[in-house]
PDB file of C-alpha atoms and ligand atoms in Angstrom:
ATOM      1  CA  UNK A   1       1.271  -4.904 -12.607  1.00 86.00           C
ATOM      2  CA  UNK A   2      -1.272  -4.656  -9.805  1.00 90.00           C
ATOM      3  CA  UNK A   3      -1.890  -1.167  -8.425  1.00 91.00           C
ATOM      4  CA  UNK A   4      -2.544  -0.767  -4.736  1.00 93.00           C
ATOM      5  CA  UNK A   5      -6.107   0.431  -4.310  1.00 91.00           C
ATOM      6  CA  UNK A   6      -8.473   0.954  -1.409  1.00 92.00           C
ATOM      7  CA  UNK A   7      -7.494   0.802   2.244  1.00 95.00           C
ATOM      8  CA  UNK A   8      -3.754   0.550   2.876  1.00 95.00           C
ATOM      9  CA  UNK A   9      -1.466   0.356   5.893  1.00 95.00           C
ATOM     10  CA  UNK A  10      -0.455   3.881   6.855  1.00 93.00           C
ATOM     11  CA  UNK A  11       3.186   2.852   7.366  1.00 93.00           C
ATOM     12  CA  UNK A  12       4.127   0.330   4.687  1.00 93.00           C
ATOM     13  CA  UNK A  13       1.353   1.010   2.137  1.00 94.00           C
ATOM     14  CA  UNK A  14       0.385  -2.660   1.810  1.00 93.00           C
ATOM     15  CA  UNK A  15      -3.291  -3.211   1.032  1.00 93.00           C
ATOM     16  CA  UNK A  16      -4.853  -3.838   4.425  1.00 94.00           C
ATOM     17  CA  UNK A  17      -8.299  -3.574   6.002  1.00 95.00           C
ATOM     18  CA  UNK A  18      -6.536  -2.230   9.099  1.00 96.00           C
ATOM     19  CA  UNK A  19      -5.011   1.249   9.485  1.00 96.00           C
ATOM     20  CA  UNK A  20      -1.764  -0.427  10.558  1.00 94.00           C
ATOM     21  CA  UNK A  21      -1.052  -3.930   9.200  1.00 95.00           C
ATOM     22  CA  UNK A  22       0.055  -6.847  11.353  1.00 95.00           C
ATOM     23  CA  UNK A  23       3.686  -6.671  10.160  1.00 93.00           C
ATOM     24  CA  UNK A  24       3.960  -2.976  10.996  1.00 93.00           C
ATOM     25  CA  UNK A  25       2.503  -3.594  14.453  1.00 92.00           C
ATOM     26  CA  UNK A  26       5.235  -6.209  14.991  1.00 93.00           C
ATOM     27  CA  UNK A  27       7.921  -3.793  13.729  1.00 91.00           C
ATOM     28  CA  UNK A  28       6.645  -1.072  16.020  1.00 90.00           C
ATOM     29  CA  UNK A  29       6.891  -3.469  18.953  1.00 92.00           C
ATOM     30  CA  UNK A  30      10.390  -4.505  17.887  1.00 93.00           C
ATOM     31  CA  UNK A  31      11.550  -0.879  17.720  1.00 91.00           C
ATOM     32  CA  UNK A  32       9.591   0.029  20.860  1.00 90.00           C
ATOM     33  CA  UNK A  33       8.051   3.096  19.230  1.00 77.00           C
ATOM     34  CA  UNK A  34      11.319   4.172  17.582  1.00 85.00           C
ATOM     35  CA  UNK A  35      10.810   2.578  14.140  1.00 82.00           C
ATOM     36  CA  UNK A  36      12.968   4.450  11.592  1.00 84.00           C
ATOM     37  CA  UNK A  37      10.285   3.931   8.911  1.00 83.00           C
ATOM     38  CA  UNK A  38       7.814   6.762   9.301  1.00 87.00           C
ATOM     39  CA  UNK A  39       5.940   6.138   6.064  1.00 90.00           C
ATOM     40  CA  UNK A  40       6.281   4.363   2.742  1.00 92.00           C
ATOM     41  CA  UNK A  41       3.980   5.042  -0.182  1.00 92.00           C
ATOM     42  CA  UNK A  42       3.898   2.293  -2.787  1.00 93.00           C
ATOM     43  CA  UNK A  43       2.157   2.325  -6.150  1.00 93.00           C
ATOM     44  CA  UNK A  44       2.146  -1.387  -7.031  1.00 94.00           C
ATOM     45  CA  UNK A  45       1.977  -4.642  -5.134  1.00 93.00           C
ATOM     46  CA  UNK A  46       5.225  -6.596  -5.158  1.00 91.00           C
ATOM     47  CA  UNK A  47       4.058  -9.720  -6.981  1.00 91.00           C
ATOM     48  CA  UNK A  48       5.852 -12.037  -9.406  1.00 94.00           C
ATOM     49  CA  UNK A  49       5.643  -9.672 -12.383  1.00 94.00           C
ATOM     50  CA  UNK A  50       6.939  -6.728 -10.351  1.00 94.00           C
ATOM     51  CA  UNK A  51       9.778  -8.835  -8.961  1.00 95.00           C
ATOM     52  CA  UNK A  52      10.773  -9.839 -12.498  1.00 96.00           C
ATOM     53  CA  UNK A  53      10.596  -6.231 -13.733  1.00 96.00           C
ATOM     54  CA  UNK A  54      12.654  -4.928 -10.824  1.00 94.00           C
ATOM     55  CA  UNK A  55      15.236  -7.661 -11.366  1.00 94.00           C
ATOM     56  CA  UNK A  56      15.513  -6.802 -15.059  1.00 95.00           C
ATOM     57  CA  UNK A  57      15.643  -3.053 -14.421  1.00 95.00           C
ATOM     58  CA  UNK A  58      17.699  -2.775 -11.276  1.00 91.00           C
ATOM     59  CA  UNK A  59      19.829  -5.900 -11.145  1.00 88.00           C
ATOM     60  CA  UNK A  60      20.348  -6.630 -14.841  1.00 91.00           C
ATOM     61  CA  UNK A  61      20.600  -2.971 -15.855  1.00 90.00           C
ATOM     62  CA  UNK A  62      17.791  -2.712 -18.437  1.00 95.00           C
ATOM     63  CA  UNK A  63      17.236   1.063 -18.308  1.00 96.00           C
ATOM     64  CA  UNK A  64      14.150   1.006 -20.561  1.00 96.00           C
ATOM     65  CA  UNK A  65      12.134  -1.010 -18.001  1.00 96.00           C
ATOM     66  CA  UNK A  66      12.096   2.064 -15.742  1.00 96.00           C
ATOM     67  CA  UNK A  67       9.949   3.920 -18.259  1.00 96.00           C
ATOM     68  CA  UNK A  68       7.130   1.440 -17.566  1.00 95.00           C
ATOM     69  CA  UNK A  69       6.824   3.094 -14.128  1.00 95.00           C
ATOM     70  CA  UNK A  70       6.846   6.708 -15.344  1.00 96.00           C
ATOM     71  CA  UNK A  71       3.139   7.443 -15.625  1.00 96.00           C
ATOM     72  CA  UNK A  72       1.995   5.521 -12.542  1.00 95.00           C
ATOM     73  CA  UNK A  73       4.875   6.931 -10.484  1.00 94.00           C
ATOM     74  CA  UNK A  74       3.988  10.513 -11.424  1.00 94.00           C
ATOM     75  CA  UNK A  75       0.290   9.831 -10.869  1.00 94.00           C
ATOM     76  CA  UNK A  76       0.963   8.316  -7.435  1.00 92.00           C
ATOM     77  CA  UNK A  77       3.250  11.200  -6.506  1.00 91.00           C
ATOM     78  CA  UNK A  78       0.599  13.738  -7.445  1.00 92.00           C
ATOM     79  CA  UNK A  79      -2.057  11.808  -5.530  1.00 89.00           C
ATOM     80  CA  UNK A  80       0.077  11.648  -2.385  1.00 88.00           C
ATOM     81  CA  UNK A  81       1.892  15.010  -2.558  1.00 87.00           C
ATOM     82  CA  UNK A  82      -0.087  17.039  -5.110  1.00 86.00           C
ATOM     83  CA  UNK A  83      -1.172  19.653  -2.558  1.00 86.00           C
ATOM     84  CA  UNK A  84       2.403  20.311  -1.468  1.00 83.00           C
ATOM     85  CA  UNK A  85       4.754  22.798  -3.130  1.00 82.00           C
ATOM     86  CA  UNK A  86       8.498  23.208  -3.530  1.00 84.00           C
ATOM     87  CA  UNK A  87       9.582  19.569  -3.748  1.00 84.00           C
ATOM     88  CA  UNK A  88      13.157  18.404  -3.698  1.00 91.00           C
ATOM     89  CA  UNK A  89      13.743  14.790  -4.704  1.00 92.00           C
ATOM     90  CA  UNK A  90      16.866  13.256  -3.132  1.00 93.00           C
ATOM     91  CA  UNK A  91      17.783   9.966  -4.846  1.00 95.00           C
ATOM     92  CA  UNK A  92      19.658   7.379  -2.809  1.00 93.00           C
ATOM     93  CA  UNK A  93      23.126   7.184  -4.385  1.00 93.00           C
ATOM     94  CA  UNK A  94      24.741   4.049  -5.769  1.00 90.00           C
ATOM     95  CA  UNK A  95      28.333   3.099  -5.113  1.00 88.00           C
ATOM     96  CA  UNK A  96      30.718   4.036  -7.920  1.00 88.00           C
ATOM     97  CA  UNK A  97      31.214   0.349  -8.705  1.00 88.00           C
ATOM     98  CA  UNK A  98      27.497  -0.361  -8.854  1.00 88.00           C
ATOM     99  CA  UNK A  99      26.871   2.705 -11.000  1.00 91.00           C
ATOM    100  CA  UNK A 100      29.605   1.618 -13.394  1.00 91.00           C
ATOM    101  CA  UNK A 101      28.213  -1.930 -13.483  1.00 90.00           C
ATOM    102  CA  UNK A 102      24.576  -0.877 -14.043  1.00 91.00           C
ATOM    103  CA  UNK A 103      25.131   2.306 -16.002  1.00 93.00           C
ATOM    104  CA  UNK A 104      22.395   4.262 -14.233  1.00 95.00           C
ATOM    105  CA  UNK A 105      20.870   4.956 -10.838  1.00 95.00           C
ATOM    106  CA  UNK A 106      17.239   3.808 -10.727  1.00 95.00           C
ATOM    107  CA  UNK A 107      16.421   6.331  -7.976  1.00 95.00           C
ATOM    108  CA  UNK A 108      17.746   9.180 -10.147  1.00 95.00           C
ATOM    109  CA  UNK A 109      15.614   7.889 -13.000  1.00 96.00           C
ATOM    110  CA  UNK A 110      12.466   7.881 -10.855  1.00 96.00           C
ATOM    111  CA  UNK A 111      13.292  11.355  -9.512  1.00 95.00           C
ATOM    112  CA  UNK A 112      13.598  12.634 -13.080  1.00 95.00           C
ATOM    113  CA  UNK A 113       9.961  11.673 -13.670  1.00 95.00           C
ATOM    114  CA  UNK A 114       8.750  14.079 -10.965  1.00 93.00           C
ATOM    115  CA  UNK A 115       7.903  17.783 -11.205  1.00 90.00           C
ATOM    116  CA  UNK A 116      10.584  18.479  -8.605  1.00 88.00           C
ATOM    117  CA  UNK A 117      14.112  19.739  -8.287  1.00 91.00           C
ATOM    118  CA  UNK A 118      16.542  16.859  -7.877  1.00 94.00           C
ATOM    119  CA  UNK A 119      19.335  17.222  -5.339  1.00 94.00           C
ATOM    120  CA  UNK A 120      22.324  14.877  -5.114  1.00 92.00           C
ATOM    121  CA  UNK A 121      22.595  15.740  -1.412  1.00 93.00           C
ATOM    122  CA  UNK A 122      23.626  12.259  -0.231  1.00 92.00           C
ATOM    123  CA  UNK A 123      26.747  10.218  -0.765  1.00 88.00           C
ATOM    124  CA  UNK A 124      27.507   6.588  -0.077  1.00 86.00           C
ATOM    125  CA  UNK A 125      30.106   5.902   2.576  1.00 80.00           C
ATOM    126  CA  UNK A 126      30.566   2.200   1.889  1.00 69.00           C
ATOM    127  CA  UNK A 127      30.130   0.639  -1.518  1.00 49.00           C
ATOM    128  CA  UNK A 128      28.333  -2.567  -0.625  1.00 52.00           C
ATOM    129  CA  UNK A 129      25.390  -3.693  -2.722  1.00 55.00           C
ATOM    130  CA  UNK A 130      22.057  -3.464  -0.913  1.00 56.00           C
ATOM    131  CA  UNK A 131      21.572  -7.201  -1.426  1.00 56.00           C
ATOM    132  CA  UNK A 132      24.767  -7.779   0.572  1.00 52.00           C
ATOM    133  CA  UNK A 133      24.066  -5.288   3.314  1.00 49.00           C
ATOM    134  CA  UNK A 134      23.790  -8.014   5.913  1.00 51.00           C
ATOM    135  CA  UNK A 135      27.490  -8.690   5.519  1.00 51.00           C
ATOM    136  CA  UNK A 136      28.699  -5.114   6.153  1.00 54.00           C
ATOM    137  CA  UNK A 137      27.241  -1.945   7.549  1.00 55.00           C
ATOM    138  CA  UNK A 138      26.205   0.545   4.902  1.00 59.00           C
ATOM    139  CA  UNK A 139      25.793   4.224   5.607  1.00 64.00           C
ATOM    140  CA  UNK A 140      24.312   6.923   3.429  1.00 64.00           C
ATOM    141  CA  UNK A 141      25.111  10.406   4.690  1.00 65.00           C
ATOM    142  CA  UNK A 142      24.457  13.991   3.685  1.00 66.00           C
ATOM    143  CA  UNK A 143      27.447  15.051   1.574  1.00 67.00           C
ATOM    144  CA  UNK A 144      28.550  17.691   4.071  1.00 62.00           C
ATOM    145  CA  UNK A 145      28.891  14.983   6.754  1.00 53.00           C
ATOM    146  CA  UNK A 146      30.406  12.234   4.618  1.00 46.00           C
ATOM    147  CA  UNK A 147      33.121  14.526   3.267  1.00 44.00           C
ATOM    148  CA  UNK A 148      34.524  15.229   6.753  1.00 41.00           C
TER     149      UNK A 148
HETATM  150 ZN1  LIG B   1       2.211  -2.095   7.188  1.00 96.47          ZN
END
């Protein structure tokens, strides 16, 4: 796994000699200054090994693979947010079907690695897999809104 080091894009976290990478400049133009992504902080580059690990962990349900991220995830969190206090981690929920199929929520697993309270404050309105989200609209809402 290759850690992201040195200069990175302030929006997407990709290693970049520029403050904002070329892709993010294009996205900002596309959204005309209203890009919903305000910031992403990544720990590793998304190369072949990472793709294979994510596939095994997230798509083939191998829970143990997630533990390979524990130390680096905590270290990256502390580097980025270590001066902040009173964290609440809010994992993105899975659909009931996906949770049943996989047996765990990878976002909950990552949240459990952090020195933070974990809040299940969101619920999934539609149950489509993320990989199929181009076929149907998917909405994740705060529970108080989605239960209305
Ligand atoms: Zn970028």
